[in-house]
């Protein structure tokens, strides 16, 4: 039976979200209705609200969420009502070459980036017509209808607020370390930018056994947080970062992660690396941004720059894996959540993100 849901909706102008009712239709074939329990407030939403990325509107924002399956459409076999699930914001088509190669993050058949279900429609509407779920999940809503390939079952004893973070920031950050860079134990690493995803990179490096782990940020509170998640050294941005990193790592890091998406820090990433080092681009800039690098220096010193999207993850494999690591005490995800807020406090949570004053806000639904 169709239902209404309170949701945080972006109407396409300005950076304020309207918390209002939308209609949610029943799940179609291969789709599931999820009652959202928690949604993280993650950086990609801010890019959209601040006009840096364009989207179809109106859009239910939120892409980092977890909840419980309430109903399954015809033909659904992966999950059943009552299952605890984490939502993936890049549902795989399971038919394209990338999917066949086990690279769900590189799927070319998904319509997630168009904010559409596989059949090219959505199950959300309001009086004005179609409403789009951001990245086909739209987690800042009491209910979401997603393809079953976007709903990944995890153990029910993972708290929902923690589970929501696995849906984006943790997978993005830890995955950049273990899937994209494949950092070996004992490698020296530096992380530039210690927001939610940057701290997840630090956690991933600690998990992988990197040493030293150098965290760089402008804010002392974020550096303190980075130390609590495993950073062995911290450097305050603004001074001679490359010189300090070279000293701590005895000549440059083996791996350097940029987790801001800012041109200046992307351009300086190679200067943090030792010969043969690998720079990993995790932070996402606004659309159309270009960066300049010293190509001769990069080539002569045999350095590599790689991109990392969604931590190179296969959510159906990585979400349960990360959940188990959390349950085993190997990923301190509770400490990452600095604020639990209500849906109607969503605009304040984005303002705090813009000001850089919070580690991570999570919207918790009743
Ligand atoms: Zn995110
Ligand atoms: Zn695919």
mmCIF file of C-alpha atoms and ligand atoms in Angstrom:
data_model
loop_
_atom_site.group_PDB
_atom_site.id
_atom_site.type_symbol
_atom_site.label_atom_id
_atom_site.label_comp_id
_atom_site.label_asym_id
_atom_site.label_seq_id
_atom_site.Cartn_x
_atom_site.Cartn_y
_atom_site.Cartn_z
ATOM 1 C CA UNK A 1 0.000 0.000 0.000
ATOM 2 C CA UNK A 2 1.473 3.434 -0.935
ATOM 3 C CA UNK A 3 2.505 5.544 2.046
ATOM 4 C CA UNK A 4 3.800 8.985 2.907
ATOM 5 C CA UNK A 5 7.192 9.747 4.418
ATOM 6 C CA UNK A 6 8.856 12.780 5.910
ATOM 7 C CA UNK A 7 11.934 13.562 3.844
ATOM 8 C CA UNK A 8 14.608 16.238 3.441
ATOM 9 C CA UNK A 9 14.008 17.577 -0.073
ATOM 10 C CA UNK A 10 16.284 19.731 -2.243
ATOM 11 C CA UNK A 11 14.145 21.799 -4.608
ATOM 12 C CA UNK A 12 17.032 22.828 -6.847
ATOM 13 C CA UNK A 13 17.610 26.350 -5.600
ATOM 14 C CA UNK A 14 19.492 27.500 -2.527
ATOM 15 C CA UNK A 15 21.266 25.318 -0.018
ATOM 16 C CA UNK A 16 18.345 24.824 2.410
ATOM 17 C CA UNK A 17 16.532 21.494 2.528
ATOM 18 C CA UNK A 18 12.777 21.431 3.092
ATOM 19 C CA UNK A 19 11.592 18.708 5.457
ATOM 20 C CA UNK A 20 8.212 17.738 4.037
ATOM 21 C CA UNK A 21 5.969 14.834 3.167
ATOM 22 C CA UNK A 22 6.408 12.843 -0.015
ATOM 23 C CA UNK A 23 4.520 9.847 -1.368
ATOM 24 C CA UNK A 24 6.261 6.477 -1.549
ATOM 25 C CA UNK A 25 4.814 3.842 -3.888
ATOM 26 C CA UNK A 26 5.098 0.085 -3.391
ATOM 27 C CA UNK A 27 8.310 -1.616 -4.485
ATOM 28 C CA UNK A 28 8.170 -2.965 -8.026
ATOM 29 C CA UNK A 29 9.779 -6.178 -9.317
ATOM 30 C CA UNK A 30 13.297 -6.584 -7.940
ATOM 31 C CA UNK A 31 12.865 -3.663 -5.541
ATOM 32 C CA UNK A 32 12.588 -3.365 -1.780
ATOM 33 C CA UNK A 33 10.951 -0.880 0.558
ATOM 34 C CA UNK A 34 13.317 0.060 3.381
ATOM 35 C CA UNK A 35 12.315 1.847 6.568
ATOM 36 C CA UNK A 36 15.338 4.086 7.123
ATOM 37 C CA UNK A 37 16.706 4.075 10.680
ATOM 38 C CA UNK A 38 19.758 6.302 10.261
ATOM 39 C CA UNK A 39 21.321 8.498 7.595
ATOM 40 C CA UNK A 40 24.778 10.020 7.787
ATOM 41 C CA UNK A 41 25.328 13.605 6.669
ATOM 42 C CA UNK A 42 28.080 13.074 4.105
ATOM 43 C CA UNK A 43 29.996 15.468 1.871
ATOM 44 C CA UNK A 44 28.538 14.605 -1.531
ATOM 45 C CA UNK A 45 25.154 15.986 -0.489
ATOM 46 C CA UNK A 46 26.826 19.285 0.355
ATOM 47 C CA UNK A 47 28.354 19.493 -3.151
ATOM 48 C CA UNK A 48 24.820 19.272 -4.542
ATOM 49 C CA UNK A 49 23.295 21.781 -2.111
ATOM 50 C CA UNK A 50 26.083 24.275 -2.746
ATOM 51 C CA UNK A 51 25.502 24.086 -6.515
ATOM 52 C CA UNK A 52 28.800 22.318 -7.320
ATOM 53 C CA UNK A 53 27.166 19.225 -8.825
ATOM 54 C CA UNK A 54 23.918 19.176 -10.782
ATOM 55 C CA UNK A 55 21.037 16.782 -10.317
ATOM 56 C CA UNK A 56 17.423 16.305 -11.391
ATOM 57 C CA UNK A 57 15.113 17.935 -8.818
ATOM 58 C CA UNK A 58 13.247 17.842 -6.515
ATOM 59 C CA UNK A 59 15.561 15.377 -4.820
ATOM 60 C CA UNK A 60 15.368 13.530 -1.523
ATOM 61 C CA UNK A 61 18.939 13.942 -0.300
ATOM 62 C CA UNK A 62 21.079 11.462 1.631
ATOM 63 C CA UNK A 63 23.155 8.580 0.327
ATOM 64 C CA UNK A 64 24.627 7.057 3.489
ATOM 65 C CA UNK A 65 21.885 5.061 5.163
ATOM 66 C CA UNK A 66 20.761 1.911 6.898
ATOM 67 C CA UNK A 67 17.425 0.484 7.897
ATOM 68 C CA UNK A 68 15.134 -2.503 7.901
ATOM 69 C CA UNK A 69 13.440 -4.080 4.894
ATOM 70 C CA UNK A 70 9.712 -3.555 5.282
ATOM 71 C CA UNK A 71 8.467 -5.085 2.038
ATOM 72 C CA UNK A 72 9.931 -6.830 -0.971
ATOM 73 C CA UNK A 73 8.617 -6.579 -4.533
ATOM 74 C CA UNK A 74 8.049 -9.566 -6.838
ATOM 75 C CA UNK A 75 11.116 -11.674 -7.561
ATOM 76 C CA UNK A 76 13.306 -10.355 -4.743
ATOM 77 C CA UNK A 77 15.561 -13.109 -3.415
ATOM 78 C CA UNK A 78 18.566 -11.369 -1.800
ATOM 79 C CA UNK A 79 16.735 -9.908 1.198
ATOM 80 C CA UNK A 80 13.443 -10.372 3.034
ATOM 81 C CA UNK A 81 11.231 -8.234 5.300
ATOM 82 C CA UNK A 82 12.873 -7.804 8.695
ATOM 83 C CA UNK A 83 16.443 -7.887 7.364
ATOM 84 C CA UNK A 84 18.821 -5.169 8.519
ATOM 85 C CA UNK A 85 20.376 -3.589 5.433
ATOM 86 C CA UNK A 86 22.927 -0.956 4.511
ATOM 87 C CA UNK A 87 22.134 0.911 1.311
ATOM 88 C CA UNK A 88 24.659 1.229 -1.503
ATOM 89 C CA UNK A 89 24.536 4.517 -3.426
ATOM 90 C CA UNK A 90 25.855 2.860 -6.579
ATOM 91 C CA UNK A 91 23.665 -0.161 -7.186
ATOM 92 C CA UNK A 92 25.256 -2.515 -9.720
ATOM 93 C CA UNK A 93 23.401 -3.691 -12.843
ATOM 94 C CA UNK A 94 25.008 -7.154 -12.510
ATOM 95 C CA UNK A 95 25.183 -7.430 -16.315
ATOM 96 C CA UNK A 96 27.899 -5.064 -17.597
ATOM 97 C CA UNK A 97 31.587 -5.886 -18.129
ATOM 98 C CA UNK A 98 32.655 -4.196 -14.877
ATOM 99 C CA UNK A 99 30.059 -6.135 -12.887
ATOM 100 C CA UNK A 100 31.193 -9.367 -14.555
ATOM 101 C CA UNK A 101 34.763 -8.521 -13.513
ATOM 102 C CA UNK A 102 33.680 -8.021 -9.886
ATOM 103 C CA UNK A 103 34.076 -4.245 -10.012
ATOM 104 C CA UNK A 104 30.677 -3.082 -8.830
ATOM 105 C CA UNK A 105 32.068 0.408 -8.170
ATOM 106 C CA UNK A 106 32.783 0.770 -11.912
ATOM 107 C CA UNK A 107 29.393 -0.499 -13.169
ATOM 108 C CA UNK A 108 28.363 1.153 -16.432
ATOM 109 C CA UNK A 109 24.789 -0.162 -16.446
ATOM 110 C CA UNK A 110 23.555 1.438 -13.233
ATOM 111 C CA UNK A 111 21.244 4.453 -13.304
ATOM 112 C CA UNK A 112 22.137 5.440 -9.737
ATOM 113 C CA UNK A 113 23.935 8.598 -10.847
ATOM 114 C CA UNK A 114 20.748 9.703 -12.646
ATOM 115 C CA UNK A 115 18.841 9.130 -9.370
ATOM 116 C CA UNK A 116 16.706 6.513 -11.123
ATOM 117 C CA UNK A 117 15.758 2.899 -10.512
ATOM 118 C CA UNK A 118 16.784 0.336 -13.187
ATOM 119 C CA UNK A 119 13.529 0.876 -15.128
ATOM 120 C CA UNK A 120 14.209 4.618 -15.420
ATOM 121 C CA UNK A 121 11.570 5.751 -12.918
ATOM 122 C CA UNK A 122 11.358 6.440 -9.177
ATOM 123 C CA UNK A 123 8.812 5.387 -6.557
ATOM 124 C CA UNK A 124 8.693 8.858 -4.997
ATOM 125 C CA UNK A 125 6.328 11.714 -5.813
ATOM 126 C CA UNK A 126 4.640 14.801 -4.451
ATOM 127 C CA UNK A 127 1.846 17.093 -5.596
ATOM 128 C CA UNK A 128 4.161 18.467 -8.298
ATOM 129 C CA UNK A 129 5.020 15.076 -9.796
ATOM 130 C CA UNK A 130 8.168 12.944 -9.731
ATOM 131 C CA UNK A 131 10.610 13.206 -6.816
ATOM 132 C CA UNK A 132 14.122 11.814 -7.267
ATOM 133 C CA UNK A 133 15.990 9.813 -4.617
ATOM 134 C CA UNK A 134 19.611 11.014 -4.518
ATOM 135 C CA UNK A 135 21.797 8.302 -6.079
ATOM 136 C CA UNK A 136 18.696 6.084 -6.192
ATOM 137 C CA UNK A 137 18.667 5.770 -2.388
ATOM 138 C CA UNK A 138 17.605 9.156 -0.915
ATOM 139 C CA UNK A 139 18.272 8.128 2.669
ATOM 140 C CA UNK A 140 17.126 11.351 4.375
ATOM 141 C CA UNK A 141 13.584 10.002 4.373
ATOM 142 C CA UNK A 142 11.539 7.716 6.566
ATOM 143 C CA UNK A 143 11.213 5.311 3.633
ATOM 144 C CA UNK A 144 13.192 4.476 0.505
ATOM 145 C CA UNK A 145 12.465 2.104 -2.384
ATOM 146 C CA UNK A 146 15.698 0.727 -3.853
ATOM 147 C CA UNK A 147 16.782 -2.070 -6.203
ATOM 148 C CA UNK A 148 17.567 -5.219 -4.208
ATOM 149 C CA UNK A 149 21.180 -4.916 -5.368
ATOM 150 C CA UNK A 150 21.401 -1.674 -3.345
ATOM 151 C CA UNK A 151 20.200 -3.259 -0.083
ATOM 152 C CA UNK A 152 22.996 -5.263 1.516
ATOM 153 C CA UNK A 153 22.084 -7.463 4.469
ATOM 154 C CA UNK A 154 24.314 -7.125 7.539
ATOM 155 C CA UNK A 155 24.105 -8.640 11.035
ATOM 156 C CA UNK A 156 21.240 -7.108 13.048
ATOM 157 C CA UNK A 157 23.510 -6.407 16.025
ATOM 158 C CA UNK A 158 25.349 -3.603 14.202
ATOM 159 C CA UNK A 159 23.782 -0.378 15.572
ATOM 160 C CA UNK A 160 21.906 1.479 12.845
ATOM 161 C CA UNK A 161 23.848 4.744 13.207
ATOM 162 C CA UNK A 162 27.121 2.873 12.771
ATOM 163 C CA UNK A 163 25.680 0.825 9.904
ATOM 164 C CA UNK A 164 24.692 3.984 8.039
ATOM 165 C CA UNK A 165 28.328 5.155 7.963
ATOM 166 C CA UNK A 166 29.413 1.904 6.340
ATOM 167 C CA UNK A 167 27.133 2.897 3.462
ATOM 168 C CA UNK A 168 29.520 5.644 2.346
ATOM 169 C CA UNK A 169 32.297 7.226 4.402
ATOM 170 C CA UNK A 170 33.743 4.068 5.950
ATOM 171 C CA UNK A 171 33.641 2.061 2.740
ATOM 172 C CA UNK A 172 35.091 5.025 0.815
ATOM 173 C CA UNK A 173 37.922 5.607 3.302
ATOM 174 C CA UNK A 174 38.849 2.082 4.366
ATOM 175 C CA UNK A 175 38.307 0.848 0.796
ATOM 176 C CA UNK A 176 40.723 3.460 -0.590
ATOM 177 C CA UNK A 177 43.393 1.884 1.629
ATOM 178 C CA UNK A 178 42.657 -1.821 1.259
ATOM 179 C CA UNK A 179 41.039 -2.056 -2.207
ATOM 180 C CA UNK A 180 42.544 0.794 -4.266
ATOM 181 C CA UNK A 181 45.998 1.383 -2.770
ATOM 182 C CA UNK A 182 46.398 -2.065 -1.173
ATOM 183 C CA UNK A 183 48.706 -0.602 1.465
ATOM 184 C CA UNK A 184 51.055 -3.252 2.922
ATOM 185 C CA UNK A 185 52.008 -3.440 6.605
ATOM 186 C CA UNK A 186 54.838 -1.100 7.481
ATOM 187 C CA UNK A 187 54.293 1.349 4.616
ATOM 188 C CA UNK A 188 54.489 5.047 5.505
ATOM 189 C CA UNK A 189 51.302 6.968 4.745
ATOM 190 C CA UNK A 190 49.964 10.492 4.941
ATOM 191 C CA UNK A 191 46.311 11.581 4.982
ATOM 192 C CA UNK A 192 45.498 15.143 3.933
ATOM 193 C CA UNK A 193 42.104 16.179 5.311
ATOM 194 C CA UNK A 194 40.606 14.617 8.435
ATOM 195 C CA UNK A 195 36.842 14.926 8.010
ATOM 196 C CA UNK A 196 34.653 11.820 8.232
ATOM 197 C CA UNK A 197 36.170 10.101 5.184
ATOM 198 C CA UNK A 198 39.731 11.176 6.078
ATOM 199 C CA UNK A 199 39.340 9.631 9.517
ATOM 200 C CA UNK A 200 38.067 6.459 7.846
ATOM 201 C CA UNK A 201 41.277 6.440 5.763
ATOM 202 C CA UNK A 202 43.264 6.742 9.006
ATOM 203 C CA UNK A 203 41.308 3.792 10.445
ATOM 204 C CA UNK A 204 41.966 1.776 7.296
ATOM 205 C CA UNK A 205 45.688 2.513 7.521
ATOM 206 C CA UNK A 206 45.747 1.410 11.159
ATOM 207 C CA UNK A 207 43.895 -1.771 10.165
ATOM 208 C CA UNK A 208 46.435 -2.420 7.378
ATOM 209 C CA UNK A 209 49.391 -1.919 9.725
ATOM 210 C CA UNK A 210 50.840 1.172 8.033
ATOM 211 C CA UNK A 211 53.562 3.085 9.891
ATOM 212 C CA UNK A 212 53.994 5.945 10.308
ATOM 213 C CA UNK A 213 50.470 7.278 9.736
ATOM 214 C CA UNK A 214 50.686 11.043 9.336
ATOM 215 C CA UNK A 215 47.475 13.099 9.511
ATOM 216 C CA UNK A 216 47.345 16.626 8.054
ATOM 217 C CA UNK A 217 44.574 19.148 8.723
ATOM 218 C CA UNK A 218 44.069 22.803 9.556
ATOM 219 C CA UNK A 219 41.982 22.080 12.684
ATOM 220 C CA UNK A 220 43.601 20.880 15.902
ATOM 221 C CA UNK A 221 40.373 19.049 16.949
ATOM 222 C CA UNK A 222 40.476 16.983 13.767
ATOM 223 C CA UNK A 223 44.133 16.138 14.318
ATOM 224 C CA UNK A 224 43.253 15.011 17.847
ATOM 225 C CA UNK A 225 40.493 12.828 16.391
ATOM 226 C CA UNK A 226 42.958 11.409 13.856
ATOM 227 C CA UNK A 227 45.331 10.439 16.689
ATOM 228 C CA UNK A 228 42.497 8.648 18.463
ATOM 229 C CA UNK A 229 41.804 6.612 15.293
ATOM 230 C CA UNK A 230 45.420 5.563 14.759
ATOM 231 C CA UNK A 231 47.447 8.461 13.369
ATOM 232 C CA UNK A 232 50.962 8.217 14.808
ATOM 233 C CA UNK A 233 51.960 11.761 13.816
ATOM 234 C CA UNK A 234 50.050 14.929 13.001
ATOM 235 C CA UNK A 235 50.979 17.995 10.976
ATOM 236 C CA UNK A 236 49.096 21.288 11.088
ATOM 237 C CA UNK A 237 48.410 22.444 7.512
ATOM 238 C CA UNK A 238 49.674 25.873 6.533
ATOM 239 C CA UNK A 239 53.401 25.479 7.115
ATOM 240 C CA UNK A 240 55.995 23.323 5.339
ATOM 241 C CA UNK A 241 53.841 20.188 5.185
ATOM 242 C CA UNK A 242 56.061 18.420 2.626
ATOM 243 C CA UNK A 243 59.160 19.077 4.735
ATOM 244 C CA UNK A 244 57.542 17.807 7.924
ATOM 245 C CA UNK A 245 56.137 14.717 6.173
ATOM 246 C CA UNK A 246 59.575 14.000 4.659
ATOM 247 C CA UNK A 247 61.152 14.194 8.083
ATOM 248 C CA UNK A 248 58.584 11.902 9.765
ATOM 249 C CA UNK A 249 58.628 9.365 6.925
ATOM 250 C CA UNK A 250 62.412 9.494 6.332
ATOM 251 C CA UNK A 251 62.187 10.983 2.858
ATOM 252 C CA UNK A 252 58.533 10.898 1.834
ATOM 253 C CA UNK A 253 55.446 8.740 2.224
ATOM 254 C CA UNK A 254 54.862 5.516 0.306
ATOM 255 C CA UNK A 255 51.176 6.444 0.092
ATOM 256 C CA UNK A 256 49.477 9.842 0.267
ATOM 257 C CA UNK A 257 45.695 10.263 0.396
ATOM 258 C CA UNK A 258 43.951 13.506 -0.549
ATOM 259 C CA UNK A 259 40.559 13.526 1.168
ATOM 260 C CA UNK A 260 39.379 17.089 0.632
ATOM 261 C CA UNK A 261 38.933 17.524 -3.124
ATOM 262 C CA UNK A 262 40.749 20.859 -3.207
ATOM 263 C CA UNK A 263 42.974 21.758 -6.168
ATOM 264 C CA UNK A 264 45.864 23.071 -4.055
ATOM 265 C CA UNK A 265 46.173 19.929 -1.952
ATOM 266 C CA UNK A 266 45.730 17.661 -4.986
ATOM 267 C CA UNK A 267 48.545 19.492 -6.807
ATOM 268 C CA UNK A 268 50.866 19.185 -3.815
ATOM 269 C CA UNK A 269 50.146 15.479 -3.229
ATOM 270 C CA UNK A 270 53.178 14.213 -5.249
ATOM 271 C CA UNK A 271 55.474 16.380 -3.097
ATOM 272 C CA UNK A 272 54.526 14.275 -0.061
ATOM 273 C CA UNK A 273 55.621 11.024 -1.736
ATOM 274 C CA UNK A 274 58.906 9.206 -1.809
ATOM 275 C CA UNK A 275 60.269 7.926 -5.142
ATOM 276 C CA UNK A 276 57.837 5.319 -6.478
ATOM 277 C CA UNK A 277 55.125 6.440 -4.071
ATOM 278 C CA UNK A 278 51.398 6.330 -4.775
ATOM 279 C CA UNK A 279 49.017 9.284 -4.415
ATOM 280 C CA UNK A 280 45.343 8.411 -3.988
ATOM 281 C CA UNK A 281 42.608 10.900 -4.911
ATOM 282 C CA UNK A 282 39.678 10.292 -2.574
ATOM 283 C CA UNK A 283 38.250 13.800 -2.100
ATOM 284 C CA UNK A 284 35.853 14.940 -4.822
ATOM 285 C CA UNK A 285 36.101 18.471 -6.247
ATOM 286 C CA UNK A 286 33.284 20.455 -7.910
ATOM 287 C CA UNK A 287 32.427 19.445 -11.501
ATOM 288 C CA UNK A 288 34.898 20.645 -14.139
ATOM 289 C CA UNK A 289 37.839 21.321 -11.810
ATOM 290 C CA UNK A 290 41.335 20.749 -13.243
ATOM 291 C CA UNK A 291 44.648 20.453 -11.450
ATOM 292 C CA UNK A 292 48.224 21.005 -12.631
ATOM 293 C CA UNK A 293 51.122 18.751 -11.661
ATOM 294 C CA UNK A 294 54.844 18.716 -12.424
ATOM 295 C CA UNK A 295 54.716 15.950 -15.033
ATOM 296 C CA UNK A 296 58.503 15.578 -15.421
ATOM 297 C CA UNK A 297 58.951 15.184 -11.659
ATOM 298 C CA UNK A 298 56.106 12.626 -11.514
ATOM 299 C CA UNK A 299 57.563 10.582 -14.388
ATOM 300 C CA UNK A 300 61.199 10.745 -13.340
ATOM 301 C CA UNK A 301 60.435 9.769 -9.770
ATOM 302 C CA UNK A 302 58.138 6.953 -10.838
ATOM 303 C CA UNK A 303 55.205 8.192 -8.790
ATOM 304 C CA UNK A 304 51.628 7.108 -9.424
ATOM 305 C CA UNK A 305 48.372 9.004 -8.974
ATOM 306 C CA UNK A 306 45.216 6.906 -8.762
ATOM 307 C CA UNK A 307 41.558 7.774 -8.406
ATOM 308 C CA UNK A 308 39.379 6.130 -5.789
ATOM 309 C CA UNK A 309 35.597 6.057 -6.063
ATOM 310 C CA UNK A 310 33.485 4.406 -3.343
ATOM 311 C CA UNK A 311 36.680 2.807 -2.060
ATOM 312 C CA UNK A 312 36.850 0.471 -5.048
ATOM 313 C CA UNK A 313 34.201 -1.490 -3.155
ATOM 314 C CA UNK A 314 31.887 -4.323 -3.994
ATOM 315 C CA UNK A 315 29.240 -3.417 -1.414
ATOM 316 C CA UNK A 316 27.770 -6.922 -1.196
ATOM 317 C CA UNK A 317 31.236 -8.114 -0.165
ATOM 318 C CA UNK A 318 32.648 -5.071 1.641
ATOM 319 C CA UNK A 319 29.640 -3.961 3.747
ATOM 320 C CA UNK A 320 29.332 -7.289 5.637
ATOM 321 C CA UNK A 321 33.116 -7.432 5.946
ATOM 322 C CA UNK A 322 33.309 -3.960 7.503
ATOM 323 C CA UNK A 323 30.345 -4.771 9.769
ATOM 324 C CA UNK A 324 32.166 -7.873 11.041
ATOM 325 C CA UNK A 325 35.361 -5.885 11.652
ATOM 326 C CA UNK A 326 33.312 -3.380 13.651
ATOM 327 C CA UNK A 327 31.657 -6.139 15.702
ATOM 328 C CA UNK A 328 35.103 -7.643 16.353
ATOM 329 C CA UNK A 329 36.326 -4.309 17.746
ATOM 330 C CA UNK A 330 38.706 -3.675 14.854
ATOM 331 C CA UNK A 331 37.011 -0.487 13.561
ATOM 332 C CA UNK A 332 36.057 2.115 16.213
ATOM 333 C CA UNK A 333 33.089 3.446 14.259
ATOM 334 C CA UNK A 334 31.053 4.604 17.288
ATOM 335 C CA UNK A 335 33.658 7.249 18.047
ATOM 336 C CA UNK A 336 33.306 8.704 14.568
ATOM 337 C CA UNK A 337 29.763 9.882 15.287
ATOM 338 C CA UNK A 338 29.985 13.265 16.992
ATOM 339 C CA UNK A 339 26.326 14.311 16.707
ATOM 340 C CA UNK A 340 23.040 12.413 16.475
ATOM 341 C CA UNK A 341 20.328 14.714 15.144
ATOM 342 C CA UNK A 342 16.673 14.670 14.065
ATOM 343 C CA UNK A 343 15.624 14.999 10.430
ATOM 344 C CA UNK A 344 14.434 18.583 11.031
ATOM 345 C CA UNK A 345 17.956 19.517 12.184
ATOM 346 C CA UNK A 346 19.456 18.570 8.803
ATOM 347 C CA UNK A 347 20.227 22.140 7.688
ATOM 348 C CA UNK A 348 22.173 22.837 10.896
ATOM 349 C CA UNK A 349 24.125 19.623 10.316
ATOM 350 C CA UNK A 350 25.165 20.799 6.830
ATOM 351 C CA UNK A 351 26.073 24.233 8.206
ATOM 352 C CA UNK A 352 28.306 22.534 10.784
ATOM 353 C CA UNK A 353 29.934 20.515 7.989
ATOM 354 C CA UNK A 354 30.595 23.715 6.018
ATOM 355 C CA UNK A 355 32.154 25.275 9.119
ATOM 356 C CA UNK A 356 34.226 22.147 9.735
ATOM 357 C CA UNK A 357 33.085 21.980 13.344
ATOM 358 C CA UNK A 358 31.784 18.398 13.492
ATOM 359 C CA UNK A 359 33.369 15.022 12.844
ATOM 360 C CA UNK A 360 30.129 13.374 11.716
ATOM 361 C CA UNK A 361 26.417 14.034 12.139
ATOM 362 C CA UNK A 362 23.994 11.145 11.773
ATOM 363 C CA UNK A 363 20.261 11.675 11.375
ATOM 364 C CA UNK A 364 18.437 9.151 13.539
ATOM 365 C CA UNK A 365 14.797 8.299 12.764
ATOM 366 C CA UNK A 366 12.347 7.243 15.490
HETATM 367 ZN ZN1 LIG B 1 29.187 9.993 1.069
HETATM 368 ZN ZN1 LIG B 2 27.092 -3.251 -14.078
#
